mmCIF file of C-alpha atoms in Angstrom:
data_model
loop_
_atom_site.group_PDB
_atom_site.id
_atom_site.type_symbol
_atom_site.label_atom_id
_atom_site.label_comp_id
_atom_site.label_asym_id
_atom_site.label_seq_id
_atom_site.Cartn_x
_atom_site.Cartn_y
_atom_site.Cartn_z
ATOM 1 C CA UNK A 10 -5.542 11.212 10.651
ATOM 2 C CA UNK A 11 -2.924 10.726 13.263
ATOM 3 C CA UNK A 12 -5.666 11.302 16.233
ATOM 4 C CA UNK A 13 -8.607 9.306 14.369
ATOM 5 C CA UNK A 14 -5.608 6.510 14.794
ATOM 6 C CA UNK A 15 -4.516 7.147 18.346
ATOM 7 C CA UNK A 16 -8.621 7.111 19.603
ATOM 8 C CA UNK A 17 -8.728 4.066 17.671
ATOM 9 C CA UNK A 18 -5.800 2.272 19.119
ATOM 10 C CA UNK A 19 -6.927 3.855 22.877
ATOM 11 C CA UNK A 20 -10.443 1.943 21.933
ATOM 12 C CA UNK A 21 -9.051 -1.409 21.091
ATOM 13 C CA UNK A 22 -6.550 -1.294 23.840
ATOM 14 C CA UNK A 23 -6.674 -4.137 26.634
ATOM 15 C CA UNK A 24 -8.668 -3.209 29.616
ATOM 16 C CA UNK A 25 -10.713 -0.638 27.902
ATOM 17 C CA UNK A 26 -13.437 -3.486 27.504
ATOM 18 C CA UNK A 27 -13.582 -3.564 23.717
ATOM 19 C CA UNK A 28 -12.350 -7.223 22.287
ATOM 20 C CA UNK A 29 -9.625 -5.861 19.798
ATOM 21 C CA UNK A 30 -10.165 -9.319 17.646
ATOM 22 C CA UNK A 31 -14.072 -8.762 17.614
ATOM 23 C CA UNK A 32 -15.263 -7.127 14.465
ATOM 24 C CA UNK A 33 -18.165 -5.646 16.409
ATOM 25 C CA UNK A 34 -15.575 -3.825 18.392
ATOM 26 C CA UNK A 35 -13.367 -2.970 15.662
ATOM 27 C CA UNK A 36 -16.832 -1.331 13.656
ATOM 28 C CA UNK A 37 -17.339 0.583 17.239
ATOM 29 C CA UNK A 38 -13.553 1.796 16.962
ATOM 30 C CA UNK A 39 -13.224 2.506 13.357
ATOM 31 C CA UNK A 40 -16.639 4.392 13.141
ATOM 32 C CA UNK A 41 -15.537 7.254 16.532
ATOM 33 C CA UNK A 42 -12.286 6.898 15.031
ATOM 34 C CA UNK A 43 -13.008 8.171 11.477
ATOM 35 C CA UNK A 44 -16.054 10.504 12.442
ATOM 36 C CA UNK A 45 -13.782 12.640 14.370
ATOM 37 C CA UNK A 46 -11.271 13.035 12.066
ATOM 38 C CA UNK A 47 -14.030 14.118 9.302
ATOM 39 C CA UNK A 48 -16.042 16.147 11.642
ATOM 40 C CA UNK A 49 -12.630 17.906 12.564
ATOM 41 C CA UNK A 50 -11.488 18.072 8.630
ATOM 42 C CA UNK A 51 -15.025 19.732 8.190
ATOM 43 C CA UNK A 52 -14.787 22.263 10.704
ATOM 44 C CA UNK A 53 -11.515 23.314 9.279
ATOM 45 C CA UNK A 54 -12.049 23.419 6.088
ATOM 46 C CA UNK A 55 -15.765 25.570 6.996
ATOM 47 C CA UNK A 56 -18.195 23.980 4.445
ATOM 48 C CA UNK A 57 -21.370 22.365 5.334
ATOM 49 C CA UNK A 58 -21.974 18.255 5.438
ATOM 50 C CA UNK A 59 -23.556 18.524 1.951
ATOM 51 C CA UNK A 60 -20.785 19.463 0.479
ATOM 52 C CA UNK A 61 -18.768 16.098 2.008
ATOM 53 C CA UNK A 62 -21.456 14.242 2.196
ATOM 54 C CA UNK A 63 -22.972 14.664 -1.214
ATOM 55 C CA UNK A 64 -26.094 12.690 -2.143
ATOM 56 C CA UNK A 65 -27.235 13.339 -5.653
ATOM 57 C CA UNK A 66 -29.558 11.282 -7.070
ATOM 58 C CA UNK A 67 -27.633 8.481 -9.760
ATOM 59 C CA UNK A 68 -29.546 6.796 -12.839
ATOM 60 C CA UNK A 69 -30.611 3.461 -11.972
ATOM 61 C CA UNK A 70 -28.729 1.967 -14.599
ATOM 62 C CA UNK A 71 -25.735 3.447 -14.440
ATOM 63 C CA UNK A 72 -25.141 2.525 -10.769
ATOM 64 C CA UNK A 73 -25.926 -1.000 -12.149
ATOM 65 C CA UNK A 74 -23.511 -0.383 -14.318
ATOM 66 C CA UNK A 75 -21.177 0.138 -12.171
ATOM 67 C CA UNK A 76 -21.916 -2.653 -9.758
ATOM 68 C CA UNK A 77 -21.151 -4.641 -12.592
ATOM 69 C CA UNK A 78 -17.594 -3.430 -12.828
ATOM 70 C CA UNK A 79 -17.190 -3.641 -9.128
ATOM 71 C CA UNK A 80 -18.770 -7.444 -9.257
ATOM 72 C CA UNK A 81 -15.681 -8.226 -12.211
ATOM 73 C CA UNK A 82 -13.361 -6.162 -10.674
ATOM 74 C CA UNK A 83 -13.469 -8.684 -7.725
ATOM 75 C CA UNK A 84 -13.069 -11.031 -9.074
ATOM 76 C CA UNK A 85 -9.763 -9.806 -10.915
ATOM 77 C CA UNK A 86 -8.451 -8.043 -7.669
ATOM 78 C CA UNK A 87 -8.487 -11.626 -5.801
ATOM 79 C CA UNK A 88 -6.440 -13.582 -8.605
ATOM 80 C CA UNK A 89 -3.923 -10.558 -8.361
ATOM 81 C CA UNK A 90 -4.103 -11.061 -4.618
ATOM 82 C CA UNK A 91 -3.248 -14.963 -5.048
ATOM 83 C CA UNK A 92 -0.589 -13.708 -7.498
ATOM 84 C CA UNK A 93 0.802 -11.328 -4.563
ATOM 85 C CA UNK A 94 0.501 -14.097 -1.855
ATOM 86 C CA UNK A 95 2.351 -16.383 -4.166
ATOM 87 C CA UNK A 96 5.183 -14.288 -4.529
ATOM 88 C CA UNK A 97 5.145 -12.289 -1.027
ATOM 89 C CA UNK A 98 2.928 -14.521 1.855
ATOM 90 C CA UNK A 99 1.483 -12.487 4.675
ATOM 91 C CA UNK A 100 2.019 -13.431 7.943
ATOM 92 C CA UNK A 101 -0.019 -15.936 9.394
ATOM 93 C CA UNK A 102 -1.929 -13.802 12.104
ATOM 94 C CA UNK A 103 -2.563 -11.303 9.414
ATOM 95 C CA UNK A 104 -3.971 -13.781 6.762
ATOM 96 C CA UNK A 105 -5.808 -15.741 9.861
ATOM 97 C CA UNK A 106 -7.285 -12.068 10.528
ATOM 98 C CA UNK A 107 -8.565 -11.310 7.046
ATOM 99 C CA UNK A 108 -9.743 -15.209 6.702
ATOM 100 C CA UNK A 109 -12.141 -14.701 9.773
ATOM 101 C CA UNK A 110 -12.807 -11.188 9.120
ATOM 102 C CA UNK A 111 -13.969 -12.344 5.846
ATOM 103 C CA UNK A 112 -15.810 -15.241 6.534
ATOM 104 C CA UNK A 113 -17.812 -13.998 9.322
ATOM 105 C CA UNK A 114 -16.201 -16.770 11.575
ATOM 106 C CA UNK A 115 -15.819 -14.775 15.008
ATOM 107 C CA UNK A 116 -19.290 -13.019 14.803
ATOM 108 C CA UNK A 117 -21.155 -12.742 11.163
ATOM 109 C CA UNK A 118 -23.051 -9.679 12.059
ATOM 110 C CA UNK A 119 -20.404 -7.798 13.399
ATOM 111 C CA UNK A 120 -18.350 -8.628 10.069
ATOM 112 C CA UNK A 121 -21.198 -7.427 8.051
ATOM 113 C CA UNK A 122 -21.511 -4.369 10.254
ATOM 114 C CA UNK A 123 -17.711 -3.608 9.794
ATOM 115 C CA UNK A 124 -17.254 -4.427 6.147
ATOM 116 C CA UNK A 125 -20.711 -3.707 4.615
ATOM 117 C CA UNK A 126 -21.711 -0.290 6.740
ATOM 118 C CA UNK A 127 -19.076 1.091 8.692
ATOM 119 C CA UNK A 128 -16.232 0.428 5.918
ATOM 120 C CA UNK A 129 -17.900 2.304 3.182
ATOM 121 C CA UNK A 130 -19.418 5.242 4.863
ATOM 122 C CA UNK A 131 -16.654 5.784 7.020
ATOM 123 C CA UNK A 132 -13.756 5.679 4.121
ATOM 124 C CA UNK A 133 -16.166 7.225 1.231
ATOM 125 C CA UNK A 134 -16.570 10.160 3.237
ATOM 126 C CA UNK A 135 -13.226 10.710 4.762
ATOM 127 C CA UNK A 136 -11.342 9.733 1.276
ATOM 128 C CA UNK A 137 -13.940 10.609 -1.518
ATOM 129 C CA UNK A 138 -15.817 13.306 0.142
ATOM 130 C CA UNK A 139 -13.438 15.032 2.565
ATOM 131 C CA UNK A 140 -9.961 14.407 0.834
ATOM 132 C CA UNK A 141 -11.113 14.771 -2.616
ATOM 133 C CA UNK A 142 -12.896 17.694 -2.239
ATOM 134 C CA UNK A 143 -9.947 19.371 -0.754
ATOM 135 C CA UNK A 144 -7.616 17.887 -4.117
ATOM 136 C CA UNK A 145 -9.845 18.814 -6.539
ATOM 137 C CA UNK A 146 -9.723 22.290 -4.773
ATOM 138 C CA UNK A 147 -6.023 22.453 -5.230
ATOM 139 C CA UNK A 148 -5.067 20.321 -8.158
ATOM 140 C CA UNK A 149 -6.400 18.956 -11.774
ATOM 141 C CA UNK A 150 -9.119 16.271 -11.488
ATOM 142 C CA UNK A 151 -6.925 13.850 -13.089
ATOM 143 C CA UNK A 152 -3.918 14.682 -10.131
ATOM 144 C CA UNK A 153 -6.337 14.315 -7.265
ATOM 145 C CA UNK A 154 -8.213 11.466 -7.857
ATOM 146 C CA UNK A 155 -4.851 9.671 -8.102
ATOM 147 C CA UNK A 156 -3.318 11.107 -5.074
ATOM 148 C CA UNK A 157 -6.273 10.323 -3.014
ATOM 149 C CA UNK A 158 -6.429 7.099 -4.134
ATOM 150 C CA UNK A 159 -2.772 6.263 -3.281
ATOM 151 C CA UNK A 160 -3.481 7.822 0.343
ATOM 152 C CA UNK A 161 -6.533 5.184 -0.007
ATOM 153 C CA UNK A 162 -3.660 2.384 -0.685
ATOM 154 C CA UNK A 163 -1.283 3.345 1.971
ATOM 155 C CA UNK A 164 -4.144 4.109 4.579
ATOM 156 C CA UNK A 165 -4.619 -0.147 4.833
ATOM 157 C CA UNK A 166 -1.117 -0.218 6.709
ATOM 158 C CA UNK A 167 -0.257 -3.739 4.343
ATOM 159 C CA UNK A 168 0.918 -4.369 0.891
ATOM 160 C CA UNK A 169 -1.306 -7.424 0.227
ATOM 161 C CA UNK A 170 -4.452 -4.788 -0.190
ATOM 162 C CA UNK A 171 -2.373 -1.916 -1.931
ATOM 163 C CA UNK A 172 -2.989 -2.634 -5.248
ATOM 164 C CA UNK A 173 -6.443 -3.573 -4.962
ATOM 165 C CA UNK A 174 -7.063 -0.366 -2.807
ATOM 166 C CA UNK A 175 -5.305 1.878 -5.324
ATOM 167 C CA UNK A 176 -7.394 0.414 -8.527
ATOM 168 C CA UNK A 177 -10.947 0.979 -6.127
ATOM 169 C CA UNK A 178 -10.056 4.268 -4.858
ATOM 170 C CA UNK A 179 -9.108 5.776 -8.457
ATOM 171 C CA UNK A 180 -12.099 4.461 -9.668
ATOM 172 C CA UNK A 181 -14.005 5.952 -6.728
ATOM 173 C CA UNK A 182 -12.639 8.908 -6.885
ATOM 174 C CA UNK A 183 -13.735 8.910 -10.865
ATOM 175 C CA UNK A 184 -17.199 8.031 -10.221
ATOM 176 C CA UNK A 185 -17.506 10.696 -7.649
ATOM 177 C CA UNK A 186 -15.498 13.458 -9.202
ATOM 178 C CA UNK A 187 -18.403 12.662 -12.659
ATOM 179 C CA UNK A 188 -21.402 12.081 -10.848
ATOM 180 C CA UNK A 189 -20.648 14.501 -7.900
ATOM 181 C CA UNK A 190 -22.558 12.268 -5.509
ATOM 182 C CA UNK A 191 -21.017 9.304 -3.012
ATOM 183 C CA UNK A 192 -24.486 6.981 -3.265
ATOM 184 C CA UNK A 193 -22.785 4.931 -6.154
ATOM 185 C CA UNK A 194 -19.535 4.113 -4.181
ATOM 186 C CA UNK A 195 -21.195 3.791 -1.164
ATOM 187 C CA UNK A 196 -23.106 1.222 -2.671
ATOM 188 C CA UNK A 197 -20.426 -0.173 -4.666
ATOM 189 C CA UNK A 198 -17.845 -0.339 -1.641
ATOM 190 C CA UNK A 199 -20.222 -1.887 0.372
ATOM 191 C CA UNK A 200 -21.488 -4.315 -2.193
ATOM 192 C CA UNK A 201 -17.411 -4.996 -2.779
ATOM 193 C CA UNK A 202 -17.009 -5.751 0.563
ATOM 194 C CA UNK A 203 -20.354 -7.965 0.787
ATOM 195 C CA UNK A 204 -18.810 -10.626 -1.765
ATOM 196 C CA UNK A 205 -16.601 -12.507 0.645
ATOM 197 C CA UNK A 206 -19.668 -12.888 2.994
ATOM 198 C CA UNK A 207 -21.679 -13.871 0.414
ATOM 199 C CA UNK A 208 -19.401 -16.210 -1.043
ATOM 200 C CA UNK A 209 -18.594 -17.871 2.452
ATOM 201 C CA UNK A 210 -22.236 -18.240 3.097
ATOM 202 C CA UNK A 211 -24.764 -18.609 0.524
ATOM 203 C CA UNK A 212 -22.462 -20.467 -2.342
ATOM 204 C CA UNK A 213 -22.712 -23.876 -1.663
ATOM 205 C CA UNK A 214 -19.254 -24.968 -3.736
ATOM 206 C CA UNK A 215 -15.730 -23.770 -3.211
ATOM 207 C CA UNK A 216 -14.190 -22.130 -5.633
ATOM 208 C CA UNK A 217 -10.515 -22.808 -5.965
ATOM 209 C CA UNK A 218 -8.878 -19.709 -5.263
ATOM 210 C CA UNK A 219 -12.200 -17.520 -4.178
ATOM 211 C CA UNK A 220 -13.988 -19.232 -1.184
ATOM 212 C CA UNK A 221 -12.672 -21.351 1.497
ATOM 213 C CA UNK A 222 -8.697 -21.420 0.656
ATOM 214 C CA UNK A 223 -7.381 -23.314 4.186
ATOM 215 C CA UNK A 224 -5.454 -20.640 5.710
ATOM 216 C CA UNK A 225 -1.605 -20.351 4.630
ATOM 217 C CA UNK A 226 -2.127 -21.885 1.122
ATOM 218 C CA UNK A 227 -2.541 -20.449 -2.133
ATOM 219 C CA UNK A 228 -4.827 -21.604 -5.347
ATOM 220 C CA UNK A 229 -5.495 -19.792 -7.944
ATOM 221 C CA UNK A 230 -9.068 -19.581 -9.901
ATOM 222 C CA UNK A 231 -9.833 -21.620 -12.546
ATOM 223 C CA UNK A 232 -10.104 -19.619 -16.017
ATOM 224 C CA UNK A 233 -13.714 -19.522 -16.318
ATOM 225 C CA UNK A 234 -14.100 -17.475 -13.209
ATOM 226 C CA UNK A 235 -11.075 -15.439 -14.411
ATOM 227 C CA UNK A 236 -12.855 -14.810 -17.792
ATOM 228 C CA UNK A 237 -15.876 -14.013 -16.388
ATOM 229 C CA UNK A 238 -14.230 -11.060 -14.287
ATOM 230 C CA UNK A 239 -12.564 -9.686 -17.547
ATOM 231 C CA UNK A 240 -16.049 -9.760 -19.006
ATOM 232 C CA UNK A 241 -18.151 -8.356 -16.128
ATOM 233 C CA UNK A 242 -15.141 -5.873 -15.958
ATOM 234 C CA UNK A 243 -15.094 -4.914 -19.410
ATOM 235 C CA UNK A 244 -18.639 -4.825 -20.044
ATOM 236 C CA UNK A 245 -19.620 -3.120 -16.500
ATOM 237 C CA UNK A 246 -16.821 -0.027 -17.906
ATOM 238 C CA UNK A 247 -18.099 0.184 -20.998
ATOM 239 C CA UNK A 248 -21.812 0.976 -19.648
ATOM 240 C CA UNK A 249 -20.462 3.031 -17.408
ATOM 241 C CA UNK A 250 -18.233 5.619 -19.609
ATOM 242 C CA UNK A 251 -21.561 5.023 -21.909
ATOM 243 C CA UNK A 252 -23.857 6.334 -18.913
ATOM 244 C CA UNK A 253 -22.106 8.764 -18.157
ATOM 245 C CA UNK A 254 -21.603 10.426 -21.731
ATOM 246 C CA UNK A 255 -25.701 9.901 -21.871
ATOM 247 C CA UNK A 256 -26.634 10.554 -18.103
ATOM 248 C CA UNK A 257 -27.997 14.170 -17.534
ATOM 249 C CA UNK A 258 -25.683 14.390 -14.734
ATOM 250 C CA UNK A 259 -23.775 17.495 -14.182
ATOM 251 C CA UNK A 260 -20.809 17.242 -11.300
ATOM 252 C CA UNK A 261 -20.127 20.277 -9.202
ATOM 253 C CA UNK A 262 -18.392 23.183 -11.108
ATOM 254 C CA UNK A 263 -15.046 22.084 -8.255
ATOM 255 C CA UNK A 264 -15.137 18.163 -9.712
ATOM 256 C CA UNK A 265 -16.461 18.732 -13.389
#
C-alpha cells in the first residue's frame, strides 16, 4: 500500500495541476492510487479478477436487508462520533475537511463521485476482495474478517473514523465472506456514504446532531433518531442472519 500512497501524494502535490482540496481531484487520486496497488496485489498473488472482484448474484431482499442495517447503523455510528468529538475534538482543518467533503460544499458532484463511486469500489475491492481473500487463505474466517477490518480502521490515518470503520469493515467482511459476492457492500458502502449528501441536500430540517452542526461544535441527536437507529439496526440484523440461514447462497469453499 506504501506506493498506492506515494502516487497518491505525487498526484495531489502542488504544481502537478490537481487541486489537493477538490474532491474531484482527490476521486482522480484515490482511484490510480488504489487500482495499482490491487492490480499489483493481483498479479502477485496470480488469480484472475473474478476471484477479487466477485459478483454473485444476492436475493433482493436480503440486500434490503442489509441496507437496512447499514441505514441504522448510521445513524448509531454518528452519535458515537459526537460522543468521540466530545471527548477528543479533531482539529479544525480536519473537521472543516470532512464538513465540506460531506456536504458537497466545494463541488457536489465531485463529492458524490468520491464518496458514492470511487470510495466503495476502490476500498471493497482492495480490503474485501483482495485482502480478505488472501486472510481467509491463511487464517479462520472468524480471524480474517477481523484483521482486515482493523487494517480497514487504521487505513483512514484518524481516530475520529476508527471505530466506525472497524464496526463497517467486520461487517463487510461478514457479508462477503457468507454471500461470496462484493454487490451487497458495494451497494451498502456506497449507500453509507450517500447519507450525508442526502441529508445535506434533500432534508429540509436540521437535525441536531446529524445535519448541519456549525463547524467546531458538538450536539448530540435527539432520542427518537437514536431509537430509530437501534431499531433499523436491530431489525435490518435480524433479516439479515434470517436471509442468510434461508438464502440458497453458497460462499466459495475458501470463505464458507
Amino acid at each position: 500500500m506504501a506506493a498506492g500512497a506515494i502516487v497518491q501524494v505525487v498526484l495531489l502535490a502542488p504544481g502537478i495541476g490537481l487541486d489537493p482540496r477538490h474532491p474531484g481531484a482527490q476521486a482522480l487520486a484515490s482511484l490510480v492510487a488504489l487500482g495499482i496497488v490491487v492490480a499489483f496485489g493481483r498479479q502477485r498473488a496470480g488469480v484472475p479478477w473474478r476471484e477479487i472482484v466477485p459478483l454473485r448474484p444476492v436475493p433482493a431482499g436480503l440486500l434490503a436487508a442489509m441496507a437496512l442495517t447499514i441505514l441504522g447503523l448510521g445513524i448509531l455510528l454518528s452519535e458515537a462520533d459526537n460522543l468521540l468529538r466530545s471527548v477528543l475534538p479533531p482539529p479544525e482543518w480536519l473537521e472543516r475537511m470532512f464538513a465540506e467533503l460531506a456536504g458537497g460544499q466545494r463541488s457536489l458532484w465531485g463529492s458524490v463521485t468520491l464518496l458514492v463511486i470511487v470510495a466503495p469500489l476502490t476500498e471493497e475491492v482492495l480490503f474485501r476482495g483482495l485482502i480478505l481473500r488472501g486472510f481467509v487463505l491463511r487464517y479462520s474466517v472468524r480471524r480474517a474478517i477481523w484483521i482486515s477490518a482493523l487494517m480497514f480502521a487504521v487505513f483512514h490515518l484518524n481516530p475520529w473514523q476508527f471505530v466506525g470503520a472497524l464496526t463497517a469493515g467486520a461487517i463487510f467482511a461478514w457479508w462477503v465472506a457468507r454471500t461470496g459476492s462484493l454487490i451487497p457492500v458495494l451497494f451498502c458502502h456506497a449507500l453509507n456514504n450517500a447519507m450525508p449528501l442526502v441529508v445535506a441536500h434533500l432534508v429540509p430540517v436540521r437535525i441536531p446532531g446529524f445535519s448541519g452542526a456549525p463547524a467546531g461544535t458538538v450536539e448530540f441527536h435527539p432520542l427518537w433518531l437514536d431509537g430509530l437507529g437501534v431499531a433499523m439496526t436491530a431489525l435490518g440484523m435480524w433479516l439479515v442472519v434470517r436471509g442468510l440461514r434461508t438464502s440458497t447462497i453458497t460462499a466459495p469453499d475458501r470463505t464458507a
